[in-house]
Tab-separated table of C-alpha atoms in Angstrom:
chain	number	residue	atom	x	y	z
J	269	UNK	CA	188.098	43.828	178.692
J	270	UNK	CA	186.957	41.763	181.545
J	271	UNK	CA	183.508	39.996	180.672
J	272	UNK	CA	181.341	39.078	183.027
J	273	UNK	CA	177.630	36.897	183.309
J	274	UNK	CA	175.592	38.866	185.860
J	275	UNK	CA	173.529	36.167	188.072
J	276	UNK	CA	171.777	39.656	189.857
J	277	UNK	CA	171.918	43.360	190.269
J	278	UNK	CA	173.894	42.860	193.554
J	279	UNK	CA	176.821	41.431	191.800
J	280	UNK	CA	175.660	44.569	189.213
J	281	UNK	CA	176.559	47.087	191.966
J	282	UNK	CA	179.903	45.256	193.146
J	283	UNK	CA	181.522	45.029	190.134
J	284	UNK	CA	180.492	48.974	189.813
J	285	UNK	CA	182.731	49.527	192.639
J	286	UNK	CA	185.888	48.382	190.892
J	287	UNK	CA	185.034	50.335	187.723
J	288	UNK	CA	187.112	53.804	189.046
J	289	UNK	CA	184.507	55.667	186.739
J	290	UNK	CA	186.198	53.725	183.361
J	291	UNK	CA	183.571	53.041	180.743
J	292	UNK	CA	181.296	49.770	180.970
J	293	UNK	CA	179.805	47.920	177.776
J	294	UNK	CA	176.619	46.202	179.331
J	295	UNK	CA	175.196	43.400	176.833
J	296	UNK	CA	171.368	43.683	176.535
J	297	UNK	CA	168.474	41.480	175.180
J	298	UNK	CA	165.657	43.197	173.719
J	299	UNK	CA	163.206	40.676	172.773
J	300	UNK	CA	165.168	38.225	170.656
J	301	UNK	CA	168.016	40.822	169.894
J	302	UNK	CA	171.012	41.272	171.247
J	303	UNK	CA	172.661	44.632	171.884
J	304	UNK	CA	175.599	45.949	173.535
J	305	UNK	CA	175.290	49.519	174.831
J	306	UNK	CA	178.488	51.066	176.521
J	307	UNK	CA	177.691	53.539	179.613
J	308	UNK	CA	180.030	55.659	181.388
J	309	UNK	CA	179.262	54.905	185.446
J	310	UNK	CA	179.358	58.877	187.233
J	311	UNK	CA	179.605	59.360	191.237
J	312	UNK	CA	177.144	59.785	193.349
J	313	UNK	CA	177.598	61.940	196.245
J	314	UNK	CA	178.287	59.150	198.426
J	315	UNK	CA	181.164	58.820	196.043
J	316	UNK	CA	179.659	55.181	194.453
J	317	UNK	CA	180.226	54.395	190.878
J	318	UNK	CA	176.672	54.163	189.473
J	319	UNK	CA	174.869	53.494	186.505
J	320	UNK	CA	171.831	55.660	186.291
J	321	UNK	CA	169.803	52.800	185.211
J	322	UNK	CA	166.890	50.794	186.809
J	323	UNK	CA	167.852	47.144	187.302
J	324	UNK	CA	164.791	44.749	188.873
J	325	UNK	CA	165.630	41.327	189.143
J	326	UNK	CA	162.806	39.720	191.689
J	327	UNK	CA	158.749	40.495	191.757
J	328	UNK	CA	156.156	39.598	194.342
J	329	UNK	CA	152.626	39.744	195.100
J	330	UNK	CA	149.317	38.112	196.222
J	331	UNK	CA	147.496	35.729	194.810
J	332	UNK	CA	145.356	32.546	195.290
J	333	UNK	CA	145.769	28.853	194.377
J	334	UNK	CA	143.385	27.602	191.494
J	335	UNK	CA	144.366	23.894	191.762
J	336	UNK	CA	146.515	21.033	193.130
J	337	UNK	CA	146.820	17.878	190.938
J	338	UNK	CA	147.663	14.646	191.706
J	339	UNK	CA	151.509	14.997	191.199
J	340	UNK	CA	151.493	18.051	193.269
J	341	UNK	CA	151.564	20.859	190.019
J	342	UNK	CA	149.536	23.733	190.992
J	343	UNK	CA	148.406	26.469	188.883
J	344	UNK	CA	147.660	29.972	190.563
J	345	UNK	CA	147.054	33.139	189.502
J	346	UNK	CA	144.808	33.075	187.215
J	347	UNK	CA	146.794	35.443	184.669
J	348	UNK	CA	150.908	35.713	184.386
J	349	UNK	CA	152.680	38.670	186.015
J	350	UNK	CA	153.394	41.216	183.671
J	351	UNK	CA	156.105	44.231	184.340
J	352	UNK	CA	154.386	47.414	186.021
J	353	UNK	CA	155.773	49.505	183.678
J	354	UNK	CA	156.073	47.730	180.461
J	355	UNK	CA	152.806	45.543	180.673
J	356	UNK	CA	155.388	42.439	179.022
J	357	UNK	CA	154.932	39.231	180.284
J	358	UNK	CA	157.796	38.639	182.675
J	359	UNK	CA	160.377	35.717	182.042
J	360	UNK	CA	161.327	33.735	185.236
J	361	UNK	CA	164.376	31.535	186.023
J	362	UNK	CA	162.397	30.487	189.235
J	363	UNK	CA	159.955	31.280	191.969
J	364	UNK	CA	158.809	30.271	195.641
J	365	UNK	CA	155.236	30.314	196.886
J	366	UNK	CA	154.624	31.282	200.429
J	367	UNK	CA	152.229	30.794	203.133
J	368	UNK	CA	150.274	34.089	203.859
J	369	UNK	CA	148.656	35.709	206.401
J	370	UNK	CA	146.074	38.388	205.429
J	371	UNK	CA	146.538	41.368	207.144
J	372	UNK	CA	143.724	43.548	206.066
J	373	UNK	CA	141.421	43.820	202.787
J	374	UNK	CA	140.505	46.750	201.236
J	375	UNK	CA	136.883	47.054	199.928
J	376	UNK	CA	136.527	47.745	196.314
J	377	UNK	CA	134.277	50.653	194.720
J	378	UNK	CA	133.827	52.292	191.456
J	379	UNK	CA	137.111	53.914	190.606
J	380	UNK	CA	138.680	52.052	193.181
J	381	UNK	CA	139.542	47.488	192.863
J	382	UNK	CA	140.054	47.495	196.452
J	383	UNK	CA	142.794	44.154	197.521
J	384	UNK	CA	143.820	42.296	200.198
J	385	UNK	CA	146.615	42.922	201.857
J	386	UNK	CA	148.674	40.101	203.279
J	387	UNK	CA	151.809	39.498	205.563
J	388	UNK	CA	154.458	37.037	203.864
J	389	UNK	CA	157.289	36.142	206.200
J	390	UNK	CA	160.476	35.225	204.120
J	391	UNK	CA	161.923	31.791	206.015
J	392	UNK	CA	161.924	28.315	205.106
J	393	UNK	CA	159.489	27.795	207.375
J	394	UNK	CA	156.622	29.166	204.864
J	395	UNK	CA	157.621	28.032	201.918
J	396	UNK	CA	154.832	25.720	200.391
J	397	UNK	CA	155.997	25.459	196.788
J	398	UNK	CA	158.502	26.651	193.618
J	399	UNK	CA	157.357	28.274	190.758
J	400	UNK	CA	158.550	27.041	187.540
J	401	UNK	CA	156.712	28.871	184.956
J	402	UNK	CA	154.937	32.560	184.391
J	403	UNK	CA	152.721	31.724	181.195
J	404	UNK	CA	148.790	33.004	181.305
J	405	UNK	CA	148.814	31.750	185.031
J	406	UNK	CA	151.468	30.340	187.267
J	407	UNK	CA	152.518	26.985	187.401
J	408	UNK	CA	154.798	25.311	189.729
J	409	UNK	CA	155.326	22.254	192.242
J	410	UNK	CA	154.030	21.837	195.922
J	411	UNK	CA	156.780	21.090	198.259
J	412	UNK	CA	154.736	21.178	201.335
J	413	UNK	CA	152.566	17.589	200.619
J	414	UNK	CA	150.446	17.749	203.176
J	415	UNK	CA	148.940	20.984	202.235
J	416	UNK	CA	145.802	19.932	200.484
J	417	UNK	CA	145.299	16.674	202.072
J	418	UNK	CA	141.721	17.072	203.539
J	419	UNK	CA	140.329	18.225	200.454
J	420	UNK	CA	138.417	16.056	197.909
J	421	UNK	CA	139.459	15.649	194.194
J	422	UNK	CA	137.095	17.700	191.354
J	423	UNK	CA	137.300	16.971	187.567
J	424	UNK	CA	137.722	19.841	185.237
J	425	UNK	CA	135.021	20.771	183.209
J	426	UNK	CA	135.076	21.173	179.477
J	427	UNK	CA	134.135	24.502	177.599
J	428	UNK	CA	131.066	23.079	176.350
J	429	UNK	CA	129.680	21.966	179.558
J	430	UNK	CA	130.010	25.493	181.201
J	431	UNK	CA	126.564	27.241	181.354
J	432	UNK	CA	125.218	30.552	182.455
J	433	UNK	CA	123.835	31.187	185.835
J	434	UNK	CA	124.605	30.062	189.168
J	435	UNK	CA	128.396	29.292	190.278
J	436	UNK	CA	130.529	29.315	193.051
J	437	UNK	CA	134.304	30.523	193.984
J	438	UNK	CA	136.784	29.458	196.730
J	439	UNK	CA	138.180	31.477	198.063
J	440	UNK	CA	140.095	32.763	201.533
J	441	UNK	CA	139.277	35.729	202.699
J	442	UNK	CA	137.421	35.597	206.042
J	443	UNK	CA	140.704	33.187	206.787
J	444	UNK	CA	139.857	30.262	205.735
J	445	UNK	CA	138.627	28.475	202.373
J	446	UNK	CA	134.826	29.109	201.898
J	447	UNK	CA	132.537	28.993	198.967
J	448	UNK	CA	130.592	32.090	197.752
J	449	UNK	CA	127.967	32.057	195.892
J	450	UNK	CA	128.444	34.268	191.910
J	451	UNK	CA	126.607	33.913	189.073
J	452	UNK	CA	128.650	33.206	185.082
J	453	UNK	CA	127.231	36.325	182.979
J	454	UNK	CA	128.999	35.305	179.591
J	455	UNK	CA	131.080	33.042	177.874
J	456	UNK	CA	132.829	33.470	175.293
J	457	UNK	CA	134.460	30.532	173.348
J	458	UNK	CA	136.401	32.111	171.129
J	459	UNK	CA	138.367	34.707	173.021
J	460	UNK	CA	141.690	35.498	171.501
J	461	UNK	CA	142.483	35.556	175.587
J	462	UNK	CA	142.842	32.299	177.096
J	463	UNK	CA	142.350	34.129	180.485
J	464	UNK	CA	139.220	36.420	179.085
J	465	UNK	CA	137.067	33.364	178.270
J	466	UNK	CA	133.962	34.023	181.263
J	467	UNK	CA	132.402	37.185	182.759
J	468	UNK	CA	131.158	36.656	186.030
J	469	UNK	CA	129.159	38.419	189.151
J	470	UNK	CA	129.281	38.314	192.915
J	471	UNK	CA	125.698	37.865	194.267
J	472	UNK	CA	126.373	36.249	197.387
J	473	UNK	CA	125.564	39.006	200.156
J	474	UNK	CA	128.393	37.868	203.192
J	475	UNK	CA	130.818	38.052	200.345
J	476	UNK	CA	129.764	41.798	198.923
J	477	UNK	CA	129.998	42.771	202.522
J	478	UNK	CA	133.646	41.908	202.892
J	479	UNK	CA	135.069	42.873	199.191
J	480	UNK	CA	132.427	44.775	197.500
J	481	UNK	CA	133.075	41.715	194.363
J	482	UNK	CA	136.345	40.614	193.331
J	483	UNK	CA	139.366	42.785	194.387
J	484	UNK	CA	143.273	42.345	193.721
J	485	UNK	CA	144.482	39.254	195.652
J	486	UNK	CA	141.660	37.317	194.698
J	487	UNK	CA	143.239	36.464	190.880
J	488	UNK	CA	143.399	33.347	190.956
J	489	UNK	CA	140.318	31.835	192.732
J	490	UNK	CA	138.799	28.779	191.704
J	491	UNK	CA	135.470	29.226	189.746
J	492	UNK	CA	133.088	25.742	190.377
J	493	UNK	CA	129.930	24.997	188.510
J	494	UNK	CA	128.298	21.705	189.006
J	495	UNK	CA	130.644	19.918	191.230
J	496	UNK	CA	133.817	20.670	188.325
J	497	UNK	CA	136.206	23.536	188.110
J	498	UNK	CA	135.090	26.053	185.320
J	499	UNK	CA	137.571	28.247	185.057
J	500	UNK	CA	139.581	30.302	187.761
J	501	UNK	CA	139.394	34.952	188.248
């Protein structure tokens, strides 16, 4: 029997087409296992050879920019994407960031985290970076160089230095990068969480108006005490 390395669920569903209905022995990974699983493809009633299984080999979303360093690595995010349905921490051969155009936001309320909602046209045209790793936020490299270039360098700042009180996030959601005033509620330095380490607040007033505090699309945002970068949502 025939084997074959998939590269995506396109060249899944042609190679289904040549099957005639014969059995199929698919070769799985399940965590660090390996496990081969034979399945016998049915027809559908458009007469296709077909699996019954739910392949997914691409994920997108929204999400904001924490930081640009000097070699042009960003980090974004704020947390990794996880699968919708399994809550696992997704594995990545590779990524593209894109240039996005917010279309609408949503205001969040109790019950309800509100998000923005954003246009991303897929051409070459709007492609600012790749994306090279999904760990506890994604990190990549800026292609576009001339992205950041009339913004002014900021140090990080340690755990230790990080304080309670007044604070202030960057963020784009009137459509272009302002600061917003928030306030750090608790910090926790010992967080199993890398990502879980502050608590924070909205208290400025223009920014309530608009989101109602921090909705989806906003993971990612740049937290700034004191002239440094504190953490990120």
């Amino acid at each position: 029997m025939e084997q074959r390395r998939l590269q995506d669920k396109k060249e899944l569903q042609t190679i289904l087409k040549t099957t005639d209905g014969t059995d199929v022995i698919l070769k799985l990974r399940r965590d660090s296992e390996y496990l081969e699983v034979k399945v016998k493809p049915v027809r559908s009633k458009k007469n296709n050879c077909m699996l019954g299984i739910w392949v997914r080999d691409n994920a997108q979303g929204l999400g904001t920019v924490t930081f640009l360093n000097s070699d042009s690595r960003f980090g974004a995010l704020g947390h990794g994407i996880h699968d919708t349905d399994t809550n696992a921490l997704m594995e990545i051969r590779n990524g593209r960031v894109y240039e996005t155009s917010i279309r609408s936001i949503q205001k969040g309320i109790d019950g309800n985290p509100g998000g923005i909602e954003g246009i991303i046209v897929y051409n070459r045209y709007n492609v600012l970076g790749k994306i090279d790793k999904n760990t506890s936020s994604l990190v990549g490299e800026v292609e576009f160089k001339n992205l950041f270039q009339d913004t002014d360098p900021m140090e990080i700042m340690q755990t230790d230095e990080i304080k309670k009180g007044d604070a202030k996030i960057r963020c784009c959601v009137e459509g272009k990068v302002k600061e917003y005033k928030i306030r750090i509620t608790k910090i926790d330095k010992h967080t199993r969480e890398e990502n879980k380490g502050l608590e924070i607040e909205v208290t400025d007033p223009k920014l309530l108006e608009i989101t109602g505090g921090i909705i989806q699309g906003m993971s990612g945002t740049p937290i700034i005490q004191n002239g440094k970068i504190a953490g990120a949502v």
